[in-house]
Coordinates of C-alpha atoms in Angstrom, one line a residue:
M1 CA -14.1 40.0 6.7
A2 CA -16.5 42.9 7.4
K3 CA -14.7 45.9 8.5
R4 CA -14.7 46.8 12.5
Q5 CA -13.4 49.6 14.7
Y6 CA -11.3 48.1 17.5
E7 CA -10.4 49.7 20.9
S8 CA -7.2 47.9 21.6
L9 CA -4.4 45.9 20.2
L10 CA -2.7 43.1 22.1
L11 CA 0.9 43.3 20.9
F12 CA 2.6 39.8 20.6
T13 CA 5.4 38.0 19.7
L14 CA 7.3 34.6 20.9
G15 CA 10.5 33.1 20.9
A16 CA 11.2 29.6 19.6
Y17 CA 14.0 26.9 20.4
G18 CA 15.8 26.3 17.3
D19 CA 15.0 29.5 15.8
Q20 CA 18.1 32.1 15.2
S21 CA 16.3 34.4 12.8
G22 CA 13.1 35.6 14.5
G23 CA 11.1 33.3 12.6
G24 CA 12.2 30.9 10.1
G25 CA 10.4 28.8 7.7
G26 CA 8.7 25.8 8.9
G27 CA 8.0 25.4 12.6
E28 CA 8.3 21.5 12.7
D29 CA 12.0 21.7 14.2
K30 CA 11.1 24.7 16.6
E31 CA 9.5 24.7 19.8
V32 CA 8.1 28.1 21.3
C33 CA 10.1 28.9 24.5
L34 CA 8.6 32.3 25.3
L35 CA 5.4 34.4 24.6
A36 CA 5.5 38.1 25.4
W37 CA 2.7 40.9 25.0
Q38 CA 1.6 44.2 25.9
V39 CA -1.9 45.9 25.6
L40 CA -2.4 49.1 23.8
D41 CA -5.3 51.6 24.0
I42 CA -6.1 52.7 20.4
A43 CA -8.5 55.5 21.4
N44 CA -5.9 57.1 23.8
M45 CA -3.0 56.0 21.9
Q46 CA -1.5 55.1 25.0
L47 CA -0.1 51.8 26.4
A48 CA -2.6 50.1 28.8
S49 CA -0.5 47.4 30.5
D50 CA 3.4 46.6 31.4
V51 CA 5.2 44.2 29.1
G52 CA 4.3 40.7 29.8
Q53 CA 6.2 37.6 29.4
L54 CA 5.8 33.6 30.0
V55 CA 8.8 31.3 29.7
V56 CA 7.6 28.0 28.1
C57 CA 9.1 24.7 28.9
P58 CA 10.4 22.7 26.3
D59 CA 8.9 19.4 25.1
S60 CA 12.0 17.4 25.8
S61 CA 10.2 13.8 25.6
G62 CA 9.2 14.3 22.2
S63 CA 5.5 13.0 23.0
G64 CA 3.9 16.3 24.0
Y65 CA 3.9 19.1 26.4
T66 CA 3.6 18.6 30.2
S67 CA 0.1 18.3 31.5
K68 CA -1.5 21.4 32.4
G69 CA -0.8 23.3 35.4
Q70 CA 2.5 21.2 36.0
N71 CA 5.2 23.8 36.2
S72 CA 8.8 23.0 35.2
E73 CA 12.0 24.6 36.3
D74 CA 12.5 25.8 32.7
G75 CA 9.1 27.4 32.5
I76 CA 5.3 26.7 32.3
P77 CA 3.5 24.3 29.6
L78 CA 2.5 26.1 26.6
S79 CA -1.2 25.2 27.1
T80 CA -0.9 27.1 30.3
A81 CA 0.7 30.0 29.0
L82 CA -1.9 30.5 26.1
E83 CA -4.6 30.3 29.0
K84 CA -3.0 33.0 30.8
I85 CA -2.9 35.3 27.8
E86 CA -6.4 34.5 26.9
A87 CA -7.3 35.8 30.2
V88 CA -5.5 39.1 29.6
F89 CA -7.1 39.3 26.0
S90 CA -10.5 38.5 27.6
E91 CA -10.2 41.4 29.8
Q92 CA -9.9 43.9 27.0
S93 CA -12.5 45.8 25.2
N94 CA -13.0 44.9 21.3
C95 CA -9.3 43.8 21.2
C96 CA -7.5 42.2 18.3
L97 CA -3.9 40.6 18.4
A98 CA -1.0 42.5 16.4
T99 CA 2.1 40.9 15.3
N100 CA 5.4 41.9 13.5
G101 CA 4.9 39.9 10.7
S102 CA 3.1 36.7 10.5
I103 CA 5.9 33.9 10.2
A104 CA 5.9 33.3 13.9
L105 CA 2.1 32.8 14.4
R106 CA 1.5 31.0 11.2
Q107 CA 4.7 28.9 10.7
I108 CA 5.4 28.0 14.5
L109 CA 2.7 28.6 17.1
V110 CA -0.5 27.8 15.4
P111 CA 1.3 24.4 13.9
E112 CA 2.5 23.7 17.4
I113 CA -0.5 23.9 19.0
N114 CA -2.4 21.7 16.3
R115 CA 0.3 19.1 16.3
K116 CA 1.1 18.9 20.0
L117 CA -1.7 20.3 22.0
Q118 CA -4.5 19.1 19.5
E119 CA -6.9 21.8 21.1
P120 CA -8.9 24.2 19.5
L121 CA -6.9 27.6 18.9
P122 CA -7.6 30.3 21.9
S123 CA -9.8 33.0 20.9
F124 CA -7.1 35.5 20.6
L125 CA -5.3 33.7 17.8
S126 CA -8.5 33.6 15.5
Q127 CA -7.3 37.0 13.9
F128 CA -4.6 39.5 14.0
F129 CA -3.1 42.7 12.2
D130 CA 0.3 42.2 10.8
L131 CA 2.0 45.5 11.3
Q132 CA 4.3 45.3 8.5
K133 CA 1.2 44.6 6.2
E134 CA -0.7 47.5 7.6
L135 CA 1.9 49.9 6.8
A136 CA 2.2 48.6 3.2
K137 CA -1.5 48.9 2.9
R138 CA -1.8 52.5 4.2
S139 CA 0.9 53.7 2.0
N140 CA -0.5 51.8 -1.1
N141 CA 2.5 49.3 -1.1
E142 CA 5.0 52.3 -1.3
F143 CA 6.5 50.8 2.0
Q144 CA 6.9 47.4 2.2
P145 CA 8.9 46.3 5.1
H146 CA 10.0 42.6 5.8
N147 CA 11.2 42.8 9.5
L148 CA 11.1 45.4 12.4
V149 CA 13.9 47.3 11.5
E150 CA 12.6 48.2 8.2
L151 CA 9.1 48.9 9.6
C152 CA 10.8 51.4 12.0
E153 CA 13.0 53.0 9.3
C154 CA 9.7 53.6 7.1
L155 CA 7.8 55.2 10.3
G156 CA 10.8 57.1 11.3
V157 CA 11.0 55.3 14.6
D158 CA 14.4 54.9 16.4
C159 CA 15.4 51.5 14.9
P160 CA 16.4 48.6 17.1
P161 CA 19.7 46.6 16.8
N162 CA 19.6 43.8 14.2
D163 CA 19.6 41.3 17.0
V164 CA 16.5 42.3 19.0
S165 CA 13.9 39.4 19.8
G166 CA 11.5 38.2 22.1
A167 CA 10.0 40.5 24.8
E168 CA 12.7 43.2 23.5
E169 CA 10.5 43.4 20.4
I170 CA 7.4 44.5 22.1
P171 CA 8.3 48.2 22.9
I172 CA 9.6 48.8 19.7
M173 CA 6.1 47.3 18.0
A174 CA 4.4 49.6 20.6
K175 CA 6.4 52.9 18.9
A176 CA 5.5 51.7 15.6
A177 CA 1.6 51.1 16.3
Q178 CA 1.4 54.3 18.1
K179 CA 3.2 56.1 15.2
M180 CA 0.9 54.8 12.4
L181 CA -2.2 55.5 14.8
V182 CA -0.9 59.3 15.0
Q183 CA -0.7 59.2 11.4
G184 CA -4.2 58.4 11.2
H185 CA -4.1 54.7 10.4
V186 CA -7.2 52.8 11.3
F187 CA -6.8 49.0 12.5
E188 CA -10.2 47.8 11.0
S189 CA -9.7 44.4 8.6
P190 CA -7.5 41.9 10.4
E191 CA -6.2 38.5 8.8
T192 CA -8.0 35.5 9.9
V193 CA -6.3 32.1 11.2
Q194 CA -8.2 29.2 9.8
Q195 CA -9.6 27.1 12.5
S196 CA -10.5 23.9 10.2
Y197 CA -10.8 23.5 6.5
S198 CA -14.2 23.9 4.8
H199 CA -14.7 21.1 1.9
T200 CA -16.9 21.7 -0.8
N201 CA -17.2 20.7 -4.3
Q202 CA -18.0 24.0 -5.8
V203 CA -14.8 25.9 -6.2
N204 CA -14.9 29.8 -7.2
P205 CA -12.4 30.1 -10.1
D206 CA -11.8 33.7 -8.9
N207 CA -10.1 32.4 -5.8
V208 CA -7.5 30.1 -7.6
C209 CA -4.9 32.5 -8.5
D210 CA -1.3 32.4 -9.7
G211 CA 1.2 32.1 -7.2
C212 CA -1.4 30.7 -4.8
V213 CA -1.1 27.0 -5.4
V214 CA 1.1 24.3 -4.3
R215 CA 1.6 20.5 -5.2
L216 CA 2.0 18.1 -2.2
R217 CA 3.7 14.6 -3.1
G218 CA 4.2 11.7 -0.7
L219 CA 1.1 11.9 1.1
P220 CA 0.1 8.6 2.9
F221 CA -2.5 7.0 0.8
S222 CA -5.1 7.3 3.5
A223 CA -4.9 11.0 3.9
D224 CA -7.7 12.9 3.6
H225 CA -8.7 16.7 3.5
N226 CA -8.3 17.0 7.4
D227 CA -4.7 15.6 7.2
I228 CA -3.9 18.1 4.4
A229 CA -5.2 20.8 6.7
L230 CA -3.2 19.8 9.9
F231 CA -0.2 19.6 7.6
L232 CA -0.8 23.0 6.5
S233 CA -2.0 24.3 9.8
G234 CA -1.7 28.2 10.6
L235 CA -2.4 28.6 6.7
N236 CA -5.8 29.6 5.2
I237 CA -6.7 27.0 2.4
I238 CA -9.7 28.3 0.1
P239 CA -13.2 26.5 0.4
G240 CA -12.7 23.3 -1.7
G241 CA -9.0 24.0 -2.3
V242 CA -7.8 20.6 -1.6
V243 CA -8.2 18.1 -4.4
F244 CA -6.2 14.6 -4.4
S245 CA -4.8 12.9 -7.8
I246 CA -6.1 9.5 -8.8
N247 CA -4.2 7.6 -11.3
P248 CA -6.1 5.8 -14.0
V249 CA -6.2 2.5 -12.4
G250 CA -8.5 4.5 -9.7
R251 CA -5.8 4.5 -6.9
R252 CA -4.7 7.7 -5.1
T253 CA -1.0 8.5 -6.0
G254 CA -0.1 10.4 -2.9
E255 CA -0.2 13.9 -4.4
A256 CA -2.6 16.7 -3.9
I257 CA -3.1 20.1 -5.3
V258 CA -3.8 22.7 -2.6
V259 CA -4.9 26.7 -3.1
L260 CA -3.9 29.0 -0.2
E261 CA -5.7 32.5 0.1
G262 CA -2.6 34.5 -0.8
E263 CA 0.9 34.4 -2.1
D264 CA 2.6 35.0 1.0
Q265 CA 0.8 31.8 2.5
A266 CA 1.9 29.6 -0.5
Q267 CA 5.4 30.6 0.3
F268 CA 5.0 29.6 3.8
A269 CA 3.6 26.0 2.4
L270 CA 6.9 25.7 0.0
Q271 CA 8.8 26.1 3.3
R272 CA 7.2 23.0 4.8
D273 CA 8.8 20.9 2.1
R274 CA 9.8 17.3 3.5
H275 CA 8.0 18.2 6.8
Y276 CA 6.4 15.0 8.3
L277 CA 2.5 13.9 8.2
H278 CA 1.8 10.6 10.0
Q279 CA 5.7 9.6 9.7
R280 CA 6.0 10.2 6.1
Y281 CA 7.7 13.3 4.9
V282 CA 5.8 15.2 2.1
E283 CA 7.6 17.3 -0.6
V284 CA 5.8 20.6 -1.4
Y285 CA 6.2 22.3 -5.0
E286 CA 4.9 25.2 -6.7
A287 CA 1.9 24.4 -9.0
S288 CA -0.4 26.6 -11.0
P289 CA -4.1 27.1 -11.4
D290 CA -4.1 24.9 -14.2
N291 CA -2.7 22.1 -12.3
F292 CA -5.6 22.6 -9.8
F293 CA -8.2 22.5 -12.5
Q294 CA -6.5 19.5 -14.2
F295 CA -6.8 17.6 -11.0
C296 CA -10.4 18.6 -10.6
D297 CA -11.1 17.2 -14.1
T298 CA -9.6 13.9 -13.1
T299 CA -11.3 13.6 -9.4
G300 CA -14.6 15.2 -10.2
S301 CA -15.0 18.1 -7.8
S302 CA -18.1 19.4 -9.2
E303 CA -20.3 16.4 -9.3
K304 CA -23.8 17.0 -7.7
V305 CA -23.4 13.5 -6.1
F306 CA -21.6 13.3 -2.8
T307 CA -19.4 10.3 -1.5
V308 CA -17.4 9.0 1.4
R309 CA -15.2 6.3 1.5
M310 CA -14.7 3.9 4.6
Q311 CA -11.9 1.6 5.8
G312 CA -11.6 -0.9 8.4
L313 CA -15.1 -2.5 8.1
P314 CA -15.4 -5.8 9.4
Y315 CA -15.6 -8.3 6.6
R316 CA -19.1 -9.7 7.6
A317 CA -20.7 -6.0 7.5
T318 CA -23.6 -5.8 5.2
E319 CA -24.8 -2.7 3.3
S320 CA -27.7 -2.5 6.0
D321 CA -25.1 -2.7 8.7
I322 CA -23.3 0.5 6.9
M323 CA -26.5 2.2 6.2
E324 CA -27.5 1.9 9.9
F325 CA -24.0 2.9 11.1
F326 CA -24.7 6.5 9.3
Q327 CA -28.2 6.9 10.3
P328 CA -29.8 9.2 11.5
E329 CA -27.7 12.1 11.1
A330 CA -26.3 11.2 7.4
P331 CA -29.2 9.2 5.8
V332 CA -27.6 7.3 2.6
S333 CA -29.1 7.7 -0.8
N334 CA -31.3 4.9 -1.8
E335 CA -30.7 3.4 2.0
A336 CA -28.7 0.1 1.4
D337 CA -28.9 0.5 -2.5
G338 CA -26.5 3.5 -1.9
I339 CA -23.5 1.3 -0.2
L340 CA -20.6 -0.2 -2.2
I341 CA -18.7 -2.7 -0.7
V342 CA -15.3 -3.2 -2.3
R343 CA -14.5 -6.8 -3.0
Y344 CA -11.5 -8.9 -4.0
P345 CA -11.6 -10.5 -7.4
D346 CA -12.4 -14.0 -5.2
G347 CA -15.6 -12.1 -3.6
K348 CA -13.9 -11.5 -0.3
A349 CA -14.7 -8.2 1.3
S350 CA -11.6 -5.9 1.5
G351 CA -12.7 -3.7 4.4
D352 CA -13.2 -0.8 2.3
A353 CA -16.6 0.6 1.1
F354 CA -18.2 3.7 -0.6
A355 CA -21.5 5.4 0.5
V356 CA -23.5 7.9 -1.7
F357 CA -25.3 11.0 -0.2
S358 CA -27.4 13.4 -1.7
S359 CA -25.8 16.6 -0.2
E360 CA -22.6 18.1 1.2
A361 CA -24.4 18.6 4.4
H362 CA -25.0 14.8 4.8
V363 CA -21.1 14.0 3.8
E364 CA -20.2 16.5 6.8
E365 CA -22.4 14.4 9.2
A366 CA -21.3 11.3 7.9
L367 CA -17.5 12.5 8.6
K368 CA -18.3 12.9 12.2
K369 CA -18.7 9.1 12.3
H370 CA -14.8 8.8 11.7
R371 CA -13.5 6.4 14.3
N372 CA -16.9 5.6 15.5
N373 CA -17.5 1.5 16.3
L374 CA -19.4 -0.8 13.9
M375 CA -19.4 -4.5 15.2
G376 CA -16.7 -3.6 17.6
R377 CA -14.2 -2.0 15.1
Y378 CA -13.6 1.5 14.8
I379 CA -14.0 2.6 11.3
E380 CA -12.3 5.4 9.2
V381 CA -14.5 7.7 7.2
F382 CA -13.0 9.8 4.6
H383 CA -13.9 12.4 1.8
S384 CA -14.0 10.8 -1.5
S385 CA -15.5 11.9 -5.0
L386 CA -17.9 10.6 -7.6
K387 CA -14.9 9.8 -10.2
E388 CA -13.1 7.9 -7.6
F389 CA -16.1 5.7 -6.5
L390 CA -16.8 4.9 -10.3
V391 CA -13.4 3.9 -11.0
V392 CA -13.2 1.6 -8.1
L393 CA -16.8 0.3 -9.2
N394 CA -15.6 -0.2 -12.7
K395 CA -12.6 -2.0 -11.6
S396 CA -14.1 -4.4 -8.9
G397 CA -17.8 -4.1 -9.0
T398 CA -19.9 -7.2 -9.4
P399 CA -22.6 -7.1 -12.3
E400 CA -25.2 -6.5 -9.6
Q401 CA -23.4 -3.6 -8.1
L402 CA -22.6 -2.1 -11.7
D403 CA -26.3 -2.3 -12.6
R404 CA -27.6 -1.0 -9.3
F405 CA -24.9 2.3 -9.8
A406 CA -25.5 2.4 -13.5
Y407 CA -27.5 5.8 -12.9
L408 CA -24.3 7.4 -11.7
N409 CA -22.6 7.1 -15.0
T410 CA -25.0 9.5 -16.2
E411 CA -24.0 11.8 -13.3
S412 CA -20.5 11.5 -14.5
G413 CA -20.9 12.6 -18.3
G414 CA -22.6 9.4 -19.7
G415 CA -21.3 6.1 -20.6
G416 CA -17.8 6.0 -19.5
G417 CA -18.2 4.8 -16.0
G418 CA -14.4 5.0 -15.3
G419 CA -14.1 8.7 -14.9
R420 CA -13.8 10.4 -18.1
G421 CA -15.2 7.5 -20.2
G422 CA -12.5 5.2 -19.8
G423 CA -14.0 1.8 -20.1
G424 CA -16.5 -0.2 -18.4
G425 CA -19.9 0.8 -17.4
G426 CA -21.7 -0.6 -20.3
S427 CA -22.1 0.0 -23.9
G428 CA -20.7 3.7 -23.3
G429 CA -17.3 2.4 -22.3
A430 CA -17.1 0.4 -25.4
S431 CA -17.8 2.9 -27.8
K432 CA -15.7 5.2 -26.1
R433 CA -12.7 2.8 -26.9
G434 CA -14.0 2.2 -30.6
G435 CA -13.6 4.8 -33.4
S436 CA -11.2 5.7 -36.0
E437 CA -9.4 8.5 -34.3
K438 CA -6.0 7.4 -33.4
N439 CA -6.4 8.5 -29.7
C440 CA -4.8 5.3 -28.4
V441 CA -1.3 3.9 -28.2
K442 CA 0.1 0.0 -28.3
L443 CA 3.2 -0.7 -26.1
R444 CA 5.1 -3.7 -27.3
G445 CA 7.8 -5.7 -25.5
L446 CA 6.7 -5.1 -21.9
P447 CA 8.6 -7.2 -19.3
W448 CA 6.0 -10.1 -18.4
E449 CA 5.8 -8.9 -14.9
A450 CA 4.8 -5.3 -15.9
T451 CA 1.6 -3.9 -14.1
P452 CA -0.7 -0.9 -15.1
E453 CA 1.1 1.0 -12.5
D454 CA 4.4 0.3 -14.3
V455 CA 2.6 1.7 -17.5
I456 CA 1.8 4.9 -15.6
S457 CA 5.3 5.3 -14.5
F458 CA 6.6 5.0 -18.0
F459 CA 4.1 7.4 -19.3
G460 CA 5.6 10.0 -16.7
D461 CA 4.0 13.7 -17.0
L462 CA 2.1 12.1 -20.0
N463 CA 0.1 9.8 -17.6
R464 CA -2.4 12.7 -16.8
S465 CA -3.6 12.3 -20.5
I466 CA -4.4 8.6 -19.9
E467 CA -8.2 7.8 -19.9
Q468 CA -9.2 6.6 -16.6
Q469 CA -9.6 2.7 -16.9
G470 CA -7.8 3.4 -20.2
I471 CA -4.8 0.6 -19.8
H472 CA -5.5 -2.6 -21.3
M473 CA -2.6 -5.6 -20.5
V474 CA -3.4 -8.2 -23.3
L475 CA -3.2 -11.9 -21.8
N476 CA -3.1 -14.9 -23.9
A477 CA -5.4 -17.8 -23.7
Q478 CA -3.6 -19.2 -20.5
S479 CA -4.1 -15.6 -19.0
R480 CA -0.4 -15.2 -19.2
P481 CA 1.1 -11.6 -20.4
T482 CA 2.0 -11.4 -24.1
G483 CA 4.1 -8.2 -23.4
D484 CA 1.4 -6.1 -25.2
C485 CA -0.7 -3.2 -23.8
F486 CA -3.1 -1.0 -25.4
V487 CA -3.6 2.6 -23.7
Q488 CA -6.4 5.0 -24.3
M489 CA -5.3 8.5 -24.3
T490 CA -7.5 11.7 -23.8
S491 CA -6.9 13.0 -27.3
V492 CA -5.2 12.3 -30.7
D493 CA -2.5 15.0 -29.8
A494 CA -1.6 13.2 -26.4
A495 CA -1.6 9.8 -28.5
T496 CA 0.9 11.3 -30.8
R497 CA 3.2 12.8 -28.4
A498 CA 3.3 9.6 -26.6
A499 CA 4.1 7.7 -29.6
N500 CA 6.8 10.2 -30.5
E501 CA 8.6 10.7 -26.9
L502 CA 8.3 7.1 -25.5
H503 CA 9.1 5.0 -28.7
R504 CA 12.0 2.7 -27.5
Q505 CA 12.3 4.1 -24.0
N506 CA 13.0 1.7 -21.5
I507 CA 11.3 0.0 -18.7
G508 CA 14.0 -1.7 -16.6
R509 CA 16.3 -3.0 -19.2
R510 CA 13.8 -3.6 -21.9
Y511 CA 13.1 -0.9 -24.5
I512 CA 9.6 -0.6 -25.2
E513 CA 8.1 0.2 -28.8
V514 CA 5.0 2.5 -28.9
F515 CA 2.8 3.0 -31.8
Q516 CA -0.3 5.3 -32.5
V517 CA -3.2 3.3 -33.2
S518 CA -6.8 4.1 -33.3
G519 CA -10.0 2.9 -30.8
N520 CA -11.0 0.7 -33.5
D521 CA -7.7 -1.3 -33.6
V522 CA -7.8 -1.8 -29.8
T523 CA -11.5 -3.2 -29.9
Y524 CA -10.5 -5.6 -32.5
A525 CA -7.3 -6.6 -31.0
L526 CA -8.6 -7.5 -27.5
M527 CA -11.4 -9.4 -29.5
D528 CA -8.9 -11.6 -31.0
T529 CA -7.3 -12.2 -27.6
G530 CA -10.5 -12.8 -26.0
G531 CA -9.7 -9.8 -23.8
G532 CA -10.3 -6.0 -23.2
S533 CA -13.6 -4.5 -21.4
R534 CA -16.6 -6.8 -21.9
P535 CA -19.9 -4.8 -22.2
G536 CA -21.2 -4.6 -19.0
G537 CA -18.1 -3.7 -17.4
G538 CA -15.5 -5.8 -15.4
H539 CA -11.9 -5.3 -15.0
A540 CA -11.8 -2.7 -17.8
Y541 CA -7.8 -2.0 -17.4
Y542 CA -6.8 -5.5 -17.9
G543 CA -7.1 -7.3 -21.1
G544 CA -8.3 -10.8 -20.7
G545 CA -9.8 -12.8 -17.8
G546 CA -6.8 -12.7 -15.7
G547 CA -8.4 -10.3 -13.2
N548 CA -6.3 -7.8 -11.5
K549 CA -4.1 -9.4 -9.3
R550 CA -0.4 -9.6 -10.0
K551 CA 1.7 -12.6 -10.5
K552 CA 3.0 -14.0 -7.3
V553 CA 6.6 -14.7 -7.4
S554 CA 7.1 -17.3 -4.6
S555 CA 10.7 -15.6 -4.0
A556 CA 9.6 -12.2 -4.0
V557 CA 7.7 -12.4 -0.7
V558 CA 8.7 -10.6 2.6
K559 CA 7.7 -11.6 6.0
A560 CA 6.8 -9.0 8.5
R561 CA 6.6 -9.8 12.2
G562 CA 5.8 -7.6 15.5
L563 CA 2.8 -5.8 13.6
P564 CA 0.2 -4.2 15.7
F565 CA -2.7 -6.4 16.1
N566 CA -5.0 -3.7 14.6
T567 CA -2.9 -3.7 11.4
K568 CA -4.9 -3.9 8.2
E569 CA -4.0 -4.2 4.9
Y570 CA -4.0 -0.4 3.8
D571 CA -1.7 0.2 6.9
L572 CA 0.7 -2.1 5.1
V573 CA 0.3 -0.4 1.7
D574 CA 1.1 2.9 3.2
F575 CA 4.4 1.3 4.7
F576 CA 5.5 0.0 1.6
A577 CA 4.4 2.9 -0.4
D578 CA 7.6 3.2 -2.2
F579 CA 7.4 -0.4 -3.7
N580 CA 3.8 -0.2 -5.3
V581 CA 2.3 -3.0 -3.3
D582 CA -1.3 -3.0 -3.1
E583 CA -4.0 -4.8 -0.6
S584 CA -4.3 -7.8 -3.0
D585 CA -0.3 -8.4 -2.2
I586 CA -0.9 -8.9 1.4
E587 CA -1.8 -11.8 3.5
L588 CA -2.3 -11.2 7.2
I589 CA -2.2 -14.3 9.4
Y590 CA -4.8 -15.0 12.1
N591 CA -4.8 -17.7 14.6
H592 CA -7.4 -20.5 15.0
N593 CA -9.4 -17.9 17.0
G594 CA -9.4 -15.3 14.3
R595 CA -7.0 -12.9 16.2
S596 CA -4.1 -11.5 14.6
T597 CA -0.9 -13.0 15.1
G598 CA 1.2 -10.1 14.3
V599 CA 2.5 -11.6 11.3
A600 CA 1.8 -10.9 7.4
Y601 CA 3.3 -12.0 4.0
I602 CA 3.6 -9.3 1.4
N603 CA 4.3 -10.1 -2.4
F604 CA 6.6 -7.9 -4.5
Q605 CA 6.9 -7.4 -8.2
S606 CA 10.4 -8.6 -8.0
L607 CA 13.2 -10.1 -5.7
N608 CA 15.0 -7.0 -6.1
D609 CA 12.0 -4.9 -4.9
A610 CA 11.7 -7.5 -1.8
R611 CA 15.2 -7.4 -0.8
Q612 CA 15.3 -3.5 -1.3
A613 CA 12.2 -3.2 1.1
V614 CA 13.8 -5.6 3.6
R615 CA 17.1 -3.2 3.4
D616 CA 15.0 0.1 3.9
L617 CA 12.4 -1.0 6.4
N618 CA 13.5 -3.4 8.7
H619 CA 12.9 -2.3 12.1
K620 CA 10.9 0.9 11.0
Y621 CA 7.9 1.9 13.0
I622 CA 3.9 1.2 12.3
G623 CA 2.6 3.2 15.4
H624 CA 4.7 2.5 18.4
R625 CA 5.9 -0.9 17.1
Y626 CA 9.0 -1.7 15.1
I627 CA 8.6 -4.3 12.3
E628 CA 10.8 -7.1 11.5
L629 CA 11.1 -7.9 7.8
S630 CA 12.8 -10.9 6.5
L631 CA 12.8 -12.6 3.1
N632 CA 10.5 -15.8 3.2
Q633 CA 12.5 -18.6 2.1

């Protein structure tokens, strides 16, 4: 940020319910109960106001603060308190906020505003000076205070007692700031608080630093970049610093890598481990720049083609309907030919679609259509990537769709329409699978009910070295599993490691034999069984003509009752996320008028999974309704 000479500081602190240490780590279990401030005139080094404080009423209902202007005997609503401080701030000339540390602001107040009030941040919170960091900056990091006591000790100011908090901090902060001014310190480069995430496909590698990267796990599969920004609100994410993980079958894995602006903010993010995003707790781990660039390589964060994914479409919606939905602000590339409607193997629309755009600006306009109506239904619009688009295209695309979008395979690096060359997408996919290099492995002895997702889990950390669309389950002439599977790896070394580390490891109670083989071995074996990726695409990750549906087991079906009437298949995919259910496993029941009955049947991979789902999730909530689950007899 450009340097600027400020004329006054708004010294600011807060108190929070559930906060016994003047800050704490997360903020999710804390509520603001007090806001305090005082104005310091920088030019005259004098205080320009008395200490002000406002008591904030608690959110006892759990559903948000009292409406604006409504007082409580315990205080005033947070929104009203913020308006009052904003008025004080606006009266000052060239003023900036100043705090003692950044925890209270970044970890408590800003997240609470975004989580509960869902309003834009007041302008006085958009940037601030952290007195502790300002002292460290002035002393070239000779002094690095971590609290108010250490700040005063470094400056030679009378130290407060250790238990000082709330409005009592303000006069001490004022003395510390005045002492810094007397010593010649200039307040000129404040920290900023990010108002919104800036998505871009062009990431500056210099901004991806050690100690600034975290991994999120357990995200809802429908989560987009804005959801990540909400979960990490108060923290600054670098432009393009969110990238989602996509598995070799083309589905989001519920993981993302996020790059923060500094190490301290990455530490704040780690303190949000197991906090909730849309009723699901999210695990937060340390990660590395290498992890970020590996995810970029998998999802295609630097392509020149820009895409969005849509969910909740009416089943009768056509490409032209979707094109008109985005016009005129976001023209789709090639008009209706730039729309991919995702269909099930039986040809029925899934309610999902992708749209291709020629610029990031058009994508941003398209995202503004999120929750707009099409044919009486609100439509969800999310960021996507070229690689995700191609994986879905090659998994479920019709011959006509594969031909129509063939030019995008060239954009992704040629031939291998499934991301990094993993099957499908014309002859390039076939040639990628062939060859004498032993960059593949053969699995033998799989349980008959094993799915590609089971194979991915079996590979553990090695699954990042599986080619997209690179899992080939071998079926016999009756379209029954043979227990064999071929897996294409990204390199010979990865295949060697898989064969060495996974041979005779177990899936369930069965040990699996793993052998290193060549691409030619895979091609010949799949040709012999009538399976594999036929030239021109198709279901590349499934060997044989069995399609991509799981084998349905009548005794492994769960009945769900009491669903919200607007529930869609992907809502239930999220609800049953721990059980590897996909949309093709779900049957929503409608009455003769085509209206939802609130009932659905869900197929599980095993009876044990079905029973476990009933035990774990019966009477859990979707939205504001609890769901009754029972084994379907």
